[in-house]
Coordinates of C-alpha atoms in Angstrom, one line a residue:
M1 CA 16.0 -26.3 -6.6
D2 CA 15.3 -30.0 -7.5
L3 CA 16.1 -31.3 -11.0
N4 CA 14.8 -34.3 -12.9
P5 CA 17.2 -36.9 -14.3
D6 CA 17.2 -35.1 -17.6
G7 CA 18.2 -31.8 -15.9
S8 CA 14.8 -30.1 -16.1
Y9 CA 13.2 -28.1 -13.3
Q10 CA 11.1 -30.0 -10.8
P11 CA 9.1 -28.0 -8.2
I12 CA 9.9 -28.7 -4.6
N13 CA 6.2 -29.1 -3.8
D14 CA 3.3 -29.3 -6.1
Y15 CA 0.9 -26.4 -6.2
V16 CA -2.4 -27.0 -4.5
E17 CA -5.6 -24.9 -4.6
V18 CA -5.7 -23.7 -0.9
Q19 CA -8.5 -21.2 -1.1
T20 CA -11.5 -20.4 -3.3
I21 CA -13.9 -17.6 -2.7
Y22 CA -17.0 -16.4 -4.5
D23 CA -18.7 -13.2 -3.6
S24 CA -22.3 -13.8 -4.6
G25 CA -23.3 -10.2 -3.7
L26 CA -21.1 -8.7 -6.4
E27 CA -21.5 -11.2 -9.4
C28 CA -19.0 -9.1 -11.4
A29 CA -16.2 -10.2 -13.6
I30 CA -12.7 -9.6 -12.2
T31 CA -10.8 -7.5 -14.8
T32 CA -7.5 -7.1 -12.9
A33 CA -5.7 -8.5 -9.9
N34 CA -2.4 -8.0 -8.2
F35 CA -0.5 -9.2 -5.1
D36 CA 0.7 -6.5 -2.8
D37 CA 4.5 -6.5 -2.6
T38 CA 4.7 -4.7 0.7
Q39 CA 1.7 -6.2 2.7
E40 CA -0.1 -9.5 2.9
L41 CA -2.9 -8.3 0.7
F42 CA -4.4 -9.4 -2.6
W43 CA -6.1 -6.7 -4.7
T44 CA -8.8 -7.2 -7.3
G45 CA -10.8 -4.8 -9.6
N46 CA -14.0 -5.7 -11.4
N47 CA -16.0 -4.4 -14.3
E48 CA -18.4 -2.5 -12.0
G49 CA -15.6 -0.1 -10.8
R50 CA -15.1 -1.8 -7.4
V51 CA -11.7 -2.4 -5.8
T52 CA -11.5 -5.1 -3.2
S53 CA -8.6 -6.3 -1.1
Y54 CA -8.2 -9.6 0.7
Y55 CA -5.9 -10.4 3.6
S56 CA -3.5 -13.3 3.8
T57 CA -4.1 -16.8 2.5
G58 CA -7.5 -17.1 4.0
L59 CA -8.6 -14.2 1.6
S60 CA -10.7 -12.5 4.3
K61 CA -12.0 -9.3 3.0
Y62 CA -10.0 -6.3 4.1
T63 CA -11.3 -3.3 2.2
S64 CA -13.8 -2.7 -0.6
F65 CA -14.8 0.6 -2.3
V66 CA -16.2 1.8 -5.5
V67 CA -13.8 3.9 -7.5
K68 CA -16.0 5.2 -10.4
P69 CA -19.7 4.6 -10.8
G70 CA -21.3 5.1 -14.2
P71 CA -20.0 4.4 -17.7
N72 CA -16.4 3.4 -18.5
R73 CA -16.0 2.1 -15.0
D74 CA -14.0 -1.1 -15.7
I75 CA -10.8 -1.3 -13.6
K76 CA -8.0 -1.7 -16.1
Q77 CA -5.0 -2.0 -13.8
L78 CA -4.0 -1.8 -10.1
F79 CA -0.6 -0.8 -8.7
P80 CA -0.2 -1.1 -4.9
S81 CA 2.7 1.2 -3.9
V82 CA 5.0 1.2 -0.9
N83 CA 3.5 4.4 0.6
N84 CA 0.4 2.6 1.9
D85 CA -1.7 3.7 -1.1
I86 CA -2.9 2.1 -4.4
F87 CA -3.1 3.5 -7.9
V88 CA -6.2 2.6 -9.9
L89 CA -6.5 3.0 -13.7
T90 CA -9.7 3.2 -15.6
S91 CA -10.2 3.9 -19.3
D92 CA -10.1 7.7 -18.8
T93 CA -8.9 8.4 -15.2
L94 CA -6.1 7.7 -12.9
F95 CA -7.1 7.4 -9.2
N96 CA -5.0 7.2 -6.0
Y97 CA -6.6 5.7 -2.9
S98 CA -5.2 4.9 0.5
K99 CA -5.4 1.2 1.3
F100 CA -8.3 2.0 3.6
G101 CA -10.4 3.3 0.7
V102 CA -9.9 7.0 1.2
N103 CA -9.5 8.9 -2.1
N104 CA -6.3 11.0 -2.3
F105 CA -6.6 12.4 -5.9
R106 CA -7.9 11.7 -9.3
H107 CA -6.5 12.9 -12.6
T108 CA -8.1 13.0 -16.0
E109 CA -7.3 14.5 -19.4
V110 CA -9.4 15.3 -22.5
S111 CA -7.0 13.0 -24.5
F112 CA -7.4 10.1 -22.1
Q113 CA -9.3 7.5 -24.1
N114 CA -9.3 3.8 -23.8
L115 CA -6.3 3.5 -21.4
Q116 CA -5.3 0.0 -20.8
C117 CA -1.9 -0.3 -19.0
L118 CA 0.1 1.4 -16.3
F119 CA 3.8 1.2 -15.6
F120 CA 5.8 2.7 -12.7
N121 CA 9.3 3.6 -13.8
Q122 CA 10.9 4.0 -10.3
Q123 CA 11.2 7.8 -10.7
Q124 CA 7.9 8.8 -9.1
R125 CA 6.4 8.8 -12.6
F126 CA 4.0 6.6 -14.5
F127 CA 3.8 5.6 -18.2
M128 CA 0.2 5.1 -19.3
G129 CA -0.9 3.7 -22.6
G130 CA -4.0 2.2 -24.3
F131 CA -5.8 2.0 -27.6
C132 CA -4.4 5.3 -28.8
D133 CA -1.1 6.4 -30.5
F134 CA 0.2 8.2 -27.4
I135 CA 2.1 7.2 -24.2
Y136 CA 1.6 9.6 -21.3
D137 CA 4.3 10.4 -18.8
F138 CA 2.6 11.3 -15.5
D139 CA 4.5 12.9 -12.6
I140 CA 3.1 11.7 -9.2
D141 CA 4.6 14.6 -7.2
R142 CA 3.3 17.4 -9.5
L143 CA 0.1 15.5 -10.4
R144 CA 0.3 16.4 -14.1
I145 CA 1.3 15.0 -17.5
L146 CA 4.9 15.9 -18.2
R147 CA 5.0 14.5 -21.7
Q148 CA 2.6 13.2 -24.3
L149 CA 4.8 11.1 -26.6
S150 CA 3.5 9.8 -30.0
I151 CA 4.2 6.1 -30.9
S152 CA 2.4 6.1 -34.2
D153 CA 5.7 5.5 -36.1
E154 CA 5.8 1.8 -35.2
Q155 CA 2.5 0.8 -33.6
S156 CA -1.1 2.0 -33.5
D157 CA -1.7 1.4 -29.8
C158 CA 0.0 0.3 -26.6
I159 CA -1.8 -2.4 -24.5
L160 CA 1.2 -3.6 -22.4
I161 CA 4.2 -1.8 -20.9
K162 CA 7.1 -3.5 -19.1
S163 CA 10.8 -2.8 -18.6
T164 CA 14.1 -4.4 -17.9
T165 CA 16.0 -3.5 -14.8
P166 CA 19.1 -1.3 -15.3
D167 CA 22.3 -3.0 -16.4
H168 CA 20.5 -5.8 -18.2
V169 CA 20.7 -4.2 -21.6
S170 CA 21.8 -0.7 -21.3
K171 CA 22.7 1.7 -18.5
N172 CA 19.3 3.2 -18.3
G173 CA 17.2 0.1 -19.0
I174 CA 14.8 -0.4 -21.9
L175 CA 11.1 0.0 -22.1
F176 CA 9.0 -2.7 -23.9
T177 CA 5.6 -1.8 -25.4
G178 CA 3.3 -4.4 -26.8
S179 CA 0.5 -3.7 -29.2
S180 CA -2.7 -5.4 -30.5
N181 CA -1.0 -6.2 -33.9
G182 CA 1.4 -8.6 -32.2
K183 CA 4.5 -6.4 -32.1
I184 CA 6.8 -5.7 -29.2
I185 CA 8.8 -2.5 -29.5
L186 CA 12.0 -1.8 -27.5
R187 CA 12.2 1.9 -26.7
D188 CA 14.5 4.2 -25.0
T189 CA 13.3 5.0 -21.4
F190 CA 13.7 8.8 -21.7
T191 CA 12.8 9.6 -25.3
L192 CA 10.6 6.5 -26.1
K193 CA 12.3 6.3 -29.5
S194 CA 12.2 2.8 -31.1
I195 CA 15.4 0.8 -30.7
H196 CA 14.4 -2.6 -32.0
K197 CA 11.2 -4.5 -32.6
F198 CA 10.0 -8.1 -32.5
H199 CA 6.9 -9.5 -34.3
P200 CA 6.3 -12.8 -32.4
H201 CA 2.6 -13.2 -33.3
S202 CA 0.6 -12.6 -36.5
G203 CA -2.5 -11.7 -34.5
S204 CA -2.8 -9.8 -31.2
L205 CA -0.4 -9.9 -28.3
S206 CA -1.7 -11.5 -25.1
D207 CA 1.1 -11.2 -22.6
F208 CA 4.9 -11.1 -22.3
D209 CA 7.5 -11.0 -19.6
I210 CA 11.3 -10.3 -19.2
Q211 CA 13.9 -12.0 -17.0
G212 CA 17.6 -11.2 -17.4
N213 CA 18.4 -11.4 -21.1
N214 CA 15.4 -13.3 -22.2
L215 CA 11.9 -12.3 -23.3
V216 CA 9.0 -14.7 -23.6
S217 CA 5.6 -13.9 -25.1
C218 CA 2.3 -15.5 -25.9
G219 CA -0.6 -14.3 -28.1
F220 CA -2.9 -15.0 -31.0
S221 CA -2.4 -16.0 -34.6
L222 CA -4.4 -15.3 -37.7
T223 CA -6.1 -18.2 -39.4
R224 CA -6.5 -18.6 -43.2
T225 CA -10.0 -17.2 -42.8
G226 CA -8.7 -14.1 -41.0
N227 CA -10.0 -15.1 -37.5
L228 CA -7.9 -15.1 -34.4
C229 CA -6.9 -18.3 -32.5
V230 CA -4.6 -18.8 -29.6
D231 CA -1.0 -19.4 -30.6
R232 CA 0.2 -22.6 -28.8
F233 CA 3.8 -21.6 -29.1
L234 CA 5.8 -19.5 -26.6
M235 CA 8.1 -17.2 -28.5
I236 CA 11.4 -16.6 -26.8
Y237 CA 14.0 -13.9 -27.7
D238 CA 17.6 -13.3 -26.6
L239 CA 18.0 -9.6 -25.8
R240 CA 21.8 -9.7 -26.1
M241 CA 21.8 -10.9 -29.8
M242 CA 18.3 -9.5 -30.5
R243 CA 17.3 -12.8 -32.2
A244 CA 14.6 -15.4 -31.7
L245 CA 15.3 -18.7 -29.9
S246 CA 13.5 -22.0 -30.4
P247 CA 9.8 -21.6 -29.5
V248 CA 8.2 -23.9 -26.9
Q249 CA 5.0 -25.7 -27.8
M250 CA 2.3 -25.9 -25.1
L251 CA -0.4 -28.4 -24.6
I252 CA -2.6 -25.7 -23.1
E253 CA -3.6 -22.5 -24.8
P254 CA -1.2 -19.9 -23.3
V255 CA -2.8 -16.6 -22.5
F256 CA -1.0 -15.5 -19.3
L257 CA 2.6 -16.0 -18.3
H258 CA 5.0 -14.9 -15.5
Y259 CA 8.7 -15.7 -15.1
V260 CA 9.4 -17.4 -11.7
P261 CA 12.1 -15.5 -9.8
G262 CA 14.9 -17.6 -8.4
F263 CA 14.7 -20.1 -11.2
S264 CA 16.5 -19.3 -14.4
G265 CA 14.2 -19.7 -17.4
V266 CA 11.2 -21.1 -15.6
V267 CA 7.9 -19.6 -16.7
A268 CA 4.4 -20.1 -15.3
V269 CA 2.0 -20.4 -18.2
A270 CA -1.8 -20.2 -17.7
S271 CA -4.8 -20.6 -20.0
Q272 CA -8.3 -19.1 -19.7
S273 CA -9.7 -22.5 -18.6
G274 CA -8.1 -22.0 -15.2
C275 CA -5.1 -24.3 -15.8
F276 CA -1.4 -23.5 -15.5
Q277 CA 1.9 -25.3 -15.5
L278 CA 5.6 -24.5 -15.1
V279 CA 7.9 -24.6 -18.1
D280 CA 11.7 -24.5 -18.2
T281 CA 12.4 -22.6 -21.5
S282 CA 16.1 -22.9 -21.2
L283 CA 16.2 -26.8 -21.4
M284 CA 13.2 -27.3 -23.6
S285 CA 12.3 -30.2 -21.3
T286 CA 9.0 -31.8 -20.4
P287 CA 6.7 -29.3 -18.6
S288 CA 5.5 -29.8 -15.0
P289 CA 2.1 -31.3 -14.3
F290 CA -1.0 -29.3 -14.8
Y291 CA -2.7 -27.4 -12.0
Q292 CA -6.4 -26.9 -12.5
A293 CA -8.7 -24.5 -10.7
Q294 CA -11.9 -26.0 -9.6
C295 CA -14.5 -23.7 -11.1
L296 CA -18.1 -24.6 -10.0
V297 CA -19.6 -21.9 -12.3
P298 CA -18.9 -21.9 -16.0
G299 CA -16.7 -19.1 -17.2
L300 CA -13.2 -18.0 -18.2
A301 CA -10.2 -17.0 -16.2
T302 CA -9.5 -13.3 -16.8
T303 CA -6.4 -12.7 -14.6
F304 CA -3.4 -14.7 -13.5
S305 CA -1.2 -13.2 -10.7
K306 CA 2.0 -14.2 -9.0
S307 CA 3.2 -13.2 -5.5
S308 CA 6.7 -11.7 -5.0
N309 CA 8.1 -14.9 -3.6
S310 CA 6.5 -17.1 -6.3
Q311 CA 4.9 -19.3 -3.6
F312 CA 1.4 -18.2 -4.6
F313 CA -0.5 -18.0 -7.8
A314 CA -4.1 -16.7 -8.2
F315 CA -6.7 -16.8 -10.9
G316 CA -9.4 -14.1 -11.2
H317 CA -12.6 -15.5 -12.9
S318 CA -15.3 -13.9 -15.0
T319 CA -17.8 -15.1 -12.5
G320 CA -16.2 -13.1 -9.7
S321 CA -14.4 -16.1 -8.0
I322 CA -10.8 -16.2 -6.9
H323 CA -8.7 -19.3 -6.9
L324 CA -5.5 -19.3 -4.8
F325 CA -2.7 -21.8 -5.3
S326 CA 0.3 -22.4 -3.1
N327 CA 3.3 -24.8 -2.9
S328 CA 4.4 -23.8 0.6
D329 CA 3.1 -24.0 4.2
S330 CA 4.6 -20.6 5.1
G331 CA 1.4 -18.8 4.4
F332 CA 3.1 -15.5 3.3
F333 CA 2.8 -13.7 0.0
N334 CA 6.1 -11.8 0.6
D335 CA 9.3 -12.8 2.4
F336 CA 9.4 -9.5 4.4
S337 CA 6.0 -7.9 4.6
N338 CA 5.0 -4.7 6.4
P339 CA 2.4 -5.0 9.1
T340 CA -1.2 -4.6 8.0
Y341 CA -3.3 -2.3 10.1
F342 CA -6.8 -3.2 11.2
A343 CA -9.5 -1.3 13.0
D344 CA -9.4 -1.5 16.8
P345 CA -12.0 -4.1 18.1
P346 CA -14.8 -2.7 20.2
E347 CA -14.3 -2.9 23.9
L348 CA -16.9 -5.1 25.4
N349 CA -18.0 -5.1 29.0
P350 CA -17.0 -8.4 30.6
E351 CA -20.2 -8.3 32.7
G352 CA -22.4 -8.2 29.7
F353 CA -24.3 -4.9 30.3
I354 CA -23.7 -1.2 30.1
D355 CA -24.2 1.1 33.1
I356 CA -26.8 3.8 32.4
N357 CA -24.5 6.3 34.1
H358 CA -21.5 5.3 32.0
E359 CA -20.2 8.5 30.4
M360 CA -17.9 6.9 27.8
A361 CA -20.3 4.2 26.5
P362 CA -21.3 4.9 22.9
I363 CA -24.9 5.0 22.1
S364 CA -24.3 2.8 19.0
S365 CA -23.5 -0.1 21.3
V366 CA -27.1 -0.2 22.6
P367 CA -29.1 -2.6 20.4
V368 CA -32.2 -1.1 18.9
P369 CA -35.0 -3.2 17.3
I370 CA -35.6 -2.7 13.6
T371 CA -39.0 -1.3 12.9
S372 CA -40.9 0.3 10.0
Q373 CA -41.4 3.5 11.9
T374 CA -39.2 6.5 11.5
P375 CA -36.8 6.8 14.5
A376 CA -36.6 9.9 16.5
S377 CA -33.0 10.5 15.5
M378 CA -34.0 10.8 11.8
W379 CA -34.0 14.6 11.5
H380 CA -35.5 16.6 8.6
S381 CA -33.0 17.8 6.1
K382 CA -33.8 21.4 6.9
D383 CA -32.7 20.8 10.5
T384 CA -29.4 19.4 9.5
V385 CA -28.2 22.2 7.1
S386 CA -24.9 23.7 8.2
K387 CA -25.2 27.3 9.2
Y388 CA -22.2 29.6 9.6
R389 CA -21.7 32.8 11.5
P390 CA -22.1 35.7 9.1
T391 CA -19.1 37.9 8.5
P392 CA -19.5 41.3 10.2
N393 CA -19.7 44.4 8.1
I394 CA -16.5 46.4 7.9
S395 CA -16.8 50.1 8.4
S396 CA -16.1 52.2 5.3
E397 CA -13.8 54.4 7.5
L398 CA -11.5 51.4 7.9
T399 CA -11.5 50.4 4.2
D400 CA -10.9 54.0 3.0
N401 CA -7.8 54.3 5.2
A402 CA -6.5 50.8 4.5
R403 CA -3.5 50.0 2.4
I404 CA -2.5 46.7 0.8
I405 CA 1.1 45.5 0.6
H406 CA 1.8 42.0 -0.8
N407 CA -1.9 41.0 -0.4
I408 CA -1.9 42.0 3.2
M409 CA -4.3 44.7 4.3
S410 CA -3.4 47.0 7.1
V411 CA -5.4 49.8 8.8
P412 CA -4.3 52.4 11.3
N413 CA -4.8 51.3 14.9
K414 CA -6.4 54.5 16.3
F415 CA -7.6 52.8 19.5
D416 CA -4.3 51.2 20.3
L417 CA -5.8 47.7 20.3
K418 CA -3.6 44.8 21.4
R419 CA -3.3 41.6 19.5
N420 CA -5.6 39.8 21.9
Q421 CA -8.3 42.5 21.9
V422 CA -11.4 42.6 19.8
F423 CA -13.2 45.8 18.6
N424 CA -16.9 46.1 19.3
E425 CA -19.6 48.7 19.1
D426 CA -19.3 49.7 22.8
Y427 CA -15.6 50.2 22.6
E428 CA -15.9 53.8 21.6
K429 CA -18.3 54.6 24.4
L430 CA -16.0 52.8 26.8
I431 CA -13.0 54.8 25.6
G432 CA -15.0 58.1 26.0
L433 CA -15.9 57.2 29.6
L434 CA -12.3 56.4 30.4
E435 CA -11.1 59.6 28.9
Q436 CA -13.6 61.6 31.0
E437 CA -12.7 59.7 34.2
S438 CA -9.0 60.2 33.5
C439 CA -9.5 64.0 33.0
R440 CA -11.5 64.2 36.2
T441 CA -8.9 62.3 38.3
A442 CA -5.8 63.3 36.5
I443 CA -3.1 65.5 38.1
N444 CA -1.8 68.5 36.2
L445 CA 2.0 68.3 36.3
E446 CA 2.5 72.1 35.9
D447 CA 0.3 72.9 38.9
L448 CA 2.0 70.2 40.9
Y449 CA 5.4 71.7 40.0
K450 CA 4.3 75.2 41.0
D451 CA 3.0 73.9 44.3
L452 CA 6.2 72.1 45.0
S453 CA 8.3 75.1 44.1
S454 CA 6.3 77.5 46.3
N455 CA 6.6 75.0 49.2
Q456 CA 10.3 74.8 48.8
T457 CA 10.7 78.6 48.7
N458 CA 8.7 79.0 51.9
E459 CA 10.8 76.4 53.7
N460 CA 14.0 78.2 52.7
E461 CA 12.7 81.5 53.9
N462 CA 11.7 80.1 57.3
E463 CA 15.2 78.6 57.7
N464 CA 16.8 82.0 56.9
N465 CA 14.6 83.8 59.4
E466 CA 15.6 81.4 62.1

């Protein structure tokens, strides 16, 4: 880390806007964005219910799928997990998708209304909150709500949930919940009972972050006329003494902020104009230069995200554009990323043609001209209906003699059928023919014994006569 002569933080390299993309086909505002901590992916969600991922610093599109069409389809928050899947939160439903876009499960409750935030507590469980006076404890393994805890004692809603790591404040860590009335409540992780509270802003809370023993927040203040305006002060609190430190005044209007790991007290502060800068809150020194996103279309920045190694920052815009900043030439979002899987490229014939007798050549590889006529492969819906083999009728003789033990039905095997044999209508006739044939060709053992006994007696008599 480099320091200025006055001891303040100086970035090793200035941040530069390395990539900007705009998907004109979507034209939707980005409502949430997040860097993937395990792969080189950047995830975004928009107000049309679509989740899109981009690969590496080039931001080439990796996957894109619609989570929830219809009303209440805004994507509120994304959480890419280490199990190659991603959790998606809307206002009334929690979804889980694989990173390829395959839905694993969805969970909704009648009480889910206006959900806003999602927090993973490292115990295969989620805390979910929103514009309601409840926090929901969701178990991922059981796929159900374990607890529905009321927070109406201190705050009317919960729009942000974050936590300290263990051993920072207490043995089990502390949960921080922020509300629209500007309060931050410190709660016990298990019971969610209030431990302490801060009221940094007279208006609504915009964002806050925790690093070590410090908490920093930004938000809105109430004017004399009762309107909301952006509070230009960053409020800082010491979690050891539970008291406020000297606030830091900003030249920009702070709406988003992130602590920068590896640098004590350094905060990346961003405004909705697409501008951000780094501030050292511990030394109260001069902030770093401004870094401005080049927005060609008028709008506001709606998200501000940070990669795990703090080498990349990204803005999500209300016009659907993404602005990626970097201060490194490494080109990696994470220090140690897992490999990202891609579809196998098609095998092309080096000679440039396909043999008509090639048995493994796919028909889709043959180019077909686009016409207005209906192709021969377009079958009618009545010809594509799935038909299944009907279940054969079970004889009443079998059901009358059946017995059920532990949901298993068993019937007497009067024909001595083996496990690999199947009963059919001709089986009885076949059995009858076999019985007749066996009677005709069978040897009576009693007659055979009498014949053998008489023959043995005759032989003995002949021997005595001789």
